[in-house]
Amino acid sequence: MRTFLFGFLLSIATNVVTGQSPQHKFIEVFGFGEKEIIADYLEMSVSISETDNLRKDSEFAQKEKMVLDALKNLGIASEDITVDNFNSYRFGLNNSSNRYLLSKTFLIKVRELKSIDDFFIRLYEAGAGHVQVTKRVKTDLEKHKTEAVKAAVENAKQRANEIASSLEIELGKASQVIELKEGEIDPFMDRIDRFYTKQSLSAVGAVHRGYTEPQTENLNVDIRKMNVTYRVAIRFEIISR
């Protein structure tokens, strides 16, 4: 069962705490573990929308075909494409207008990705209005979390031994282990949170960060990479001085 520290403990700046009681003397150290992994596939959403006219051929259907063709050319298998939602809205009072808005969102699984820049731009050129990476999936993630935990424990043990050596003391067994934090460091997902529409793209990769103007930066990195991290605090008994 996990034991969680209160907020004030997390605010301690030093990485080593020493203490003693009438019965026990101990040192407490913090350990950090990190494991880099590659996602098995990415989950992405691709949205299209168009205003059509009841008396004309559907421009929406043409745009949908172009986007699906682009996905096929990008190596996305048909079984990895599903429809998430499909909406329509007719303009005019009491549905009197011949104009109506259609929108559809596809969910896709991307198993191979050579260039994120090329992937996004080619979909926008085909007519997509919004493309977003929604999730990265690793089927054996728990195994890698366990490896990160082991690395954090080893890091704490190493630091404890270094401190013991410098203080010329001998350490006994670990008397307490506290899990401070687990998670996935995801520096790229903040950058790729949401792209502007095709009309807002300038150069390669305009990223929407809440600004009124599109920002440009190179997004051509391997976004399948994830760093699973773990932090622990371990208390070791001091058996001699």
One Martini backbone bead per residue (centre of mass of N, CA, C, O) as a GRO file, in nm:
protein
  241
    1MET     BB    1   0.096   0.036   0.022
    2ARG     BB    2   0.077   0.358  -0.011
    3THR     BB    3   0.283   0.636   0.086
    4PHE     BB    4   0.210   0.972   0.154
    5LEU     BB    5   0.320   1.283   0.135
    6PHE     BB    6   0.315   1.582   0.235
    7GLY     BB    7   0.363   1.896   0.111
    8PHE     BB    8   0.598   1.983   0.303
    9LEU     BB    9   0.799   1.762   0.212
   10LEU     BB   10   0.817   1.850  -0.093
   11SER     BB   11   0.961   2.139  -0.008
   12ILE     BB   12   1.223   2.021   0.033
   13ALA     BB   13   1.538   2.094  -0.086
   14THR     BB   14   1.677   1.870   0.020
   15ASN     BB   15   1.795   1.519  -0.033
   16VAL     BB   16   1.876   1.504   0.278
   17VAL     BB   17   1.787   1.325   0.581
   18THR     BB   18   1.833   1.351   0.927
   19GLY     BB   19   1.788   1.121   1.211
   20GLN     BB   20   1.652   1.064   1.553
   21SER     BB   21   1.604   0.833   1.815
   22PRO     BB   22   1.628   0.647   2.095
   23GLN     BB   23   1.645   0.382   1.891
   24HIS     BB   24   1.697   0.549   1.610
   25LYS     BB   25   1.904   0.578   1.323
   26PHE     BB   26   1.895   0.796   1.025
   27ILE     BB   27   1.850   0.811   0.669
   28GLU     BB   28   1.718   1.019   0.397
   29VAL     BB   29   1.642   0.948   0.055
   30PHE     BB   30   1.634   1.036  -0.290
   31GLY     BB   31   1.486   0.883  -0.584
   32PHE     BB   32   1.549   0.842  -0.945
   33GLY     BB   33   1.346   0.722  -1.224
   34GLU     BB   34   1.410   0.630  -1.580
   35LYS     BB   35   1.212   0.543  -1.885
   36GLU     BB   36   1.253   0.483  -2.218
   37ILE     BB   37   0.990   0.483  -2.463
   38ILE     BB   38   0.787   0.328  -2.725
   39ALA     BB   39   0.517   0.357  -2.886
   40ASP     BB   40   0.303   0.157  -3.064
   41TYR     BB   41   0.084   0.398  -3.088
   42LEU     BB   42  -0.120   0.648  -3.229
   43GLU     BB   43  -0.375   0.872  -3.141
   44MET     BB   44  -0.600   1.034  -3.375
   45SER     BB   45  -0.753   1.336  -3.493
   46VAL     BB   46  -0.977   1.400  -3.782
   47SER     BB   47  -1.111   1.698  -3.924
   48ILE     BB   48  -1.412   1.795  -4.106
   49SER     BB   49  -1.553   2.075  -4.303
   50GLU     BB   50  -1.869   2.196  -4.465
   51THR     BB   51  -2.046   2.404  -4.687
   52ASP     BB   52  -2.351   2.328  -4.828
   53ASN     BB   53  -2.574   2.253  -5.110
   54LEU     BB   54  -2.866   2.107  -5.205
   55ARG     BB   55  -2.822   2.199  -5.531
   56LYS     BB   56  -2.538   2.062  -5.500
   57ASP     BB   57  -2.257   1.928  -5.498
   58SER     BB   58  -2.063   1.774  -5.266
   59GLU     BB   59  -1.784   1.900  -5.104
   60PHE     BB   60  -1.755   1.713  -4.863
   61ALA     BB   61  -1.714   1.445  -5.013
   62GLN     BB   62  -1.453   1.533  -5.153
   63LYS     BB   63  -1.292   1.593  -4.894
   64GLU     BB   64  -1.315   1.314  -4.765
   65LYS     BB   65  -1.170   1.159  -4.993
   66MET     BB   66  -0.899   1.312  -4.971
   67VAL     BB   67  -0.835   1.236  -4.677
   68LEU     BB   68  -0.848   0.925  -4.710
   69ASP     BB   69  -0.628   0.913  -4.924
   70ALA     BB   70  -0.405   1.036  -4.748
   71LEU     BB   71  -0.406   0.815  -4.532
   72LYS     BB   72  -0.333   0.586  -4.722
   73ASN     BB   73  -0.061   0.720  -4.822
   74LEU     BB   74   0.042   0.721  -4.505
   75GLY     BB   75  -0.037   0.408  -4.401
   76ILE     BB   76  -0.341   0.381  -4.329
   77ALA     BB   77  -0.551   0.159  -4.230
   78SER     BB   78  -0.884   0.094  -4.243
   79GLU     BB   79  -0.897  -0.040  -3.947
   80ASP     BB   80  -0.765   0.253  -3.832
   81ILE     BB   81  -1.055   0.376  -3.915
   82THR     BB   82  -1.286   0.593  -3.746
   83VAL     BB   83  -1.596   0.721  -3.643
   84ASP     BB   84  -1.679   0.956  -3.402
   85ASN     BB   85  -1.831   1.197  -3.569
   86PHE     BB   86  -2.157   1.335  -3.706
   87ASN     BB   87  -2.253   1.657  -3.838
   88SER     BB   88  -2.544   1.878  -3.877
   89TYR     BB   89  -2.639   2.214  -4.018
   90ARG     BB   90  -2.908   2.426  -4.077
   91PHE     BB   91  -2.984   2.710  -4.222
   92GLY     BB   92  -3.207   2.919  -4.111
   93LEU     BB   93  -3.528   2.983  -4.069
   94ASN     BB   94  -3.684   2.694  -4.048
   95ASN     BB   95  -3.500   2.561  -4.264
   96SER     BB   96  -3.486   2.760  -4.537
   97SER     BB   97  -3.214   2.682  -4.622
   98ASN     BB   98  -2.972   2.529  -4.850
   99ARG     BB   99  -2.769   2.555  -4.624
  100TYR     BB  100  -2.503   2.345  -4.480
  101LEU     BB  101  -2.337   2.185  -4.210
  102LEU     BB  102  -2.049   1.971  -4.211
  103SER     BB  103  -1.916   1.717  -3.977
  104LYS     BB  104  -1.608   1.520  -3.921
  105THR     BB  105  -1.459   1.253  -3.713
  106PHE     BB  106  -1.154   1.087  -3.698
  107LEU     BB  107  -1.009   0.784  -3.585
  108ILE     BB  108  -0.660   0.707  -3.550
  109LYS     BB  109  -0.391   0.475  -3.620
  110VAL     BB  110  -0.038   0.519  -3.566
  111ARG     BB  111   0.240   0.300  -3.633
  112GLU     BB  112   0.383   0.488  -3.851
  113LEU     BB  113   0.643   0.760  -3.826
  114LYS     BB  114   0.856   0.977  -3.994
  115SER     BB  115   0.677   1.261  -4.017
  116ILE     BB  116   0.496   1.502  -3.861
  117ASP     BB  117   0.497   1.728  -4.062
  118ASP     BB  118   0.397   1.573  -4.313
  119PHE     BB  119   0.137   1.462  -4.194
  120PHE     BB  120  -0.013   1.727  -4.136
  121ILE     BB  121   0.016   1.876  -4.408
  122ARG     BB  122  -0.121   1.662  -4.590
  123LEU     BB  123  -0.399   1.686  -4.450
  124TYR     BB  124  -0.444   1.986  -4.501
  125GLU     BB  125  -0.419   1.969  -4.813
  126ALA     BB  126  -0.678   1.771  -4.826
  127GLY     BB  127  -0.889   1.930  -4.587
  128ALA     BB  128  -0.822   1.948  -4.307
  129GLY     BB  129  -0.908   2.131  -3.999
  130HIS     BB  130  -0.816   1.901  -3.776
  131VAL     BB  131  -0.523   1.794  -3.586
  132GLN     BB  132  -0.466   1.529  -3.330
  133VAL     BB  133  -0.295   1.419  -3.057
  134THR     BB  134  -0.445   1.207  -2.799
  135LYS     BB  135  -0.255   0.936  -2.794
  136ARG     BB  136  -0.034   0.702  -2.628
  137VAL     BB  137   0.046   0.355  -2.685
  138LYS     BB  138   0.132   0.104  -2.427
  139THR     BB  139   0.087  -0.223  -2.352
  140ASP     BB  140   0.362  -0.251  -2.142
  141LEU     BB  141   0.377  -0.019  -1.920
  142GLU     BB  142   0.405  -0.161  -1.640
  143LYS     BB  143   0.687  -0.274  -1.686
  144HIS     BB  144   0.825   0.011  -1.706
  145LYS     BB  145   0.744   0.110  -1.428
  146THR     BB  146   0.903  -0.103  -1.272
  147GLU     BB  147   1.181  -0.013  -1.382
  148ALA     BB  148   1.164   0.274  -1.261
  149VAL     BB  149   1.151   0.187  -0.969
  150LYS     BB  150   1.422   0.037  -0.958
  151ALA     BB  151   1.591   0.286  -1.036
  152ALA     BB  152   1.511   0.459  -0.789
  153VAL     BB  153   1.621   0.269  -0.572
  154GLU     BB  154   1.914   0.260  -0.673
  155ASN     BB  155   1.961   0.564  -0.649
  156ALA     BB  156   1.917   0.578  -0.342
  157LYS     BB  157   2.135   0.375  -0.258
  158GLN     BB  158   2.376   0.526  -0.379
  159ARG     BB  159   2.341   0.787  -0.216
  160ALA     BB  160   2.359   0.659   0.062
  161ASN     BB  161   2.648   0.543   0.030
  162GLU     BB  162   2.789   0.814  -0.022
  163ILE     BB  163   2.712   0.940   0.248
  164ALA     BB  164   2.828   0.724   0.435
  165SER     BB  165   3.119   0.754   0.342
  166SER     BB  166   3.156   1.060   0.415
  167LEU     BB  167   3.058   0.992   0.731
  168GLU     BB  168   3.154   0.718   0.839
  169ILE     BB  169   2.916   0.505   0.794
  170GLU     BB  170   2.673   0.249   0.860
  171LEU     BB  171   2.433   0.066   0.689
  172GLY     BB  172   2.132  -0.071   0.681
  173LYS     BB  173   1.832  -0.130   0.638
  174ALA     BB  174   1.534  -0.065   0.508
  175SER     BB  175   1.252   0.097   0.685
  176GLN     BB  176   1.150   0.298   0.440
  177VAL     BB  177   0.904   0.348   0.173
  178ILE     BB  178   0.835   0.629  -0.051
  179GLU     BB  179   0.602   0.738  -0.279
  180LEU     BB  180   0.597   1.038  -0.464
  181LYS     BB  181   0.614   0.969  -0.791
  182GLU     BB  182   0.429   0.928  -1.097
  183GLY     BB  183   0.498   0.920  -1.461
  184GLU     BB  184   0.489   1.116  -1.778
  185ILE     BB  185   0.709   1.255  -1.970
  186ASP     BB  186   0.578   1.529  -2.203
  187PRO     BB  187   0.720   1.765  -2.392
  188PHE     BB  188   0.560   1.753  -2.675
  189MET     BB  189   0.246   1.775  -2.622
  190ASP     BB  190   0.243   2.080  -2.569
  191ARG     BB  191   0.326   2.157  -2.870
  192ILE     BB  192   0.082   1.955  -3.006
  193ASP     BB  193  -0.203   2.010  -2.902
  194ARG     BB  194  -0.278   2.236  -3.145
  195PHE     BB  195  -0.371   2.304  -3.461
  196TYR     BB  196  -0.410   2.485  -3.706
  197THR     BB  197  -0.529   2.561  -3.973
  198LYS     BB  198  -0.432   2.569  -4.290
  199GLN     BB  199  -0.451   2.888  -4.309
  200SER     BB  200  -0.240   2.916  -4.046
  201LEU     BB  201  -0.009   2.812  -4.191
  202SER     BB  202   0.347   2.860  -4.137
  203ALA     BB  203   0.540   2.681  -4.269
  204VAL     BB  204   0.641   2.456  -4.014
  205GLY     BB  205   0.434   2.420  -3.774
  206ALA     BB  206   0.155   2.534  -3.635
  207VAL     BB  207   0.087   2.629  -3.297
  208HIS     BB  208  -0.159   2.610  -3.056
  209ARG     BB  209  -0.136   2.841  -2.746
  210GLY     BB  210  -0.355   3.088  -2.730
  211TYR     BB  211  -0.294   3.253  -2.963
  212THR     BB  212  -0.372   3.469  -3.227
  213GLU     BB  213  -0.105   3.372  -3.347
  214PRO     BB  214   0.085   3.180  -3.520
  215GLN     BB  215   0.326   2.935  -3.449
  216THR     BB  216   0.666   2.847  -3.520
  217GLU     BB  217   0.800   2.507  -3.550
  218ASN     BB  218   0.983   2.223  -3.510
  219LEU     BB  219   0.816   1.887  -3.518
  220ASN     BB  220   1.052   1.682  -3.613
  221VAL     BB  221   0.980   1.436  -3.400
  222ASP     BB  222   0.963   1.166  -3.179
  223ILE     BB  223   0.643   1.117  -3.034
  224ARG     BB  224   0.675   0.815  -2.920
  225LYS     BB  225   0.823   0.921  -2.690
  226MET     BB  226   0.873   0.812  -2.346
  227ASN     BB  227   0.898   0.906  -1.989
  228VAL     BB  228   0.924   0.706  -1.724
  229THR     BB  229   0.861   0.794  -1.381
  230TYR     BB  230   1.030   0.794  -1.048
  231ARG     BB  231   0.977   0.851  -0.688
  232VAL     BB  232   1.174   0.816  -0.385
  233ALA     BB  233   1.176   0.743  -0.027
  234ILE     BB  234   1.454   0.635   0.183
  235ARG     BB  235   1.511   0.460   0.487
  236PHE     BB  236   1.813   0.429   0.675
  237GLU     BB  237   1.993   0.264   0.891
  238ILE     BB  238   2.214   0.326   1.160
  239ILE     BB  239   2.475   0.102   1.295
  240SER     BB  240   2.725   0.306   1.275
  241ARG     BB  241   3.012   0.554   1.370
   0.00000   0.00000   0.00000
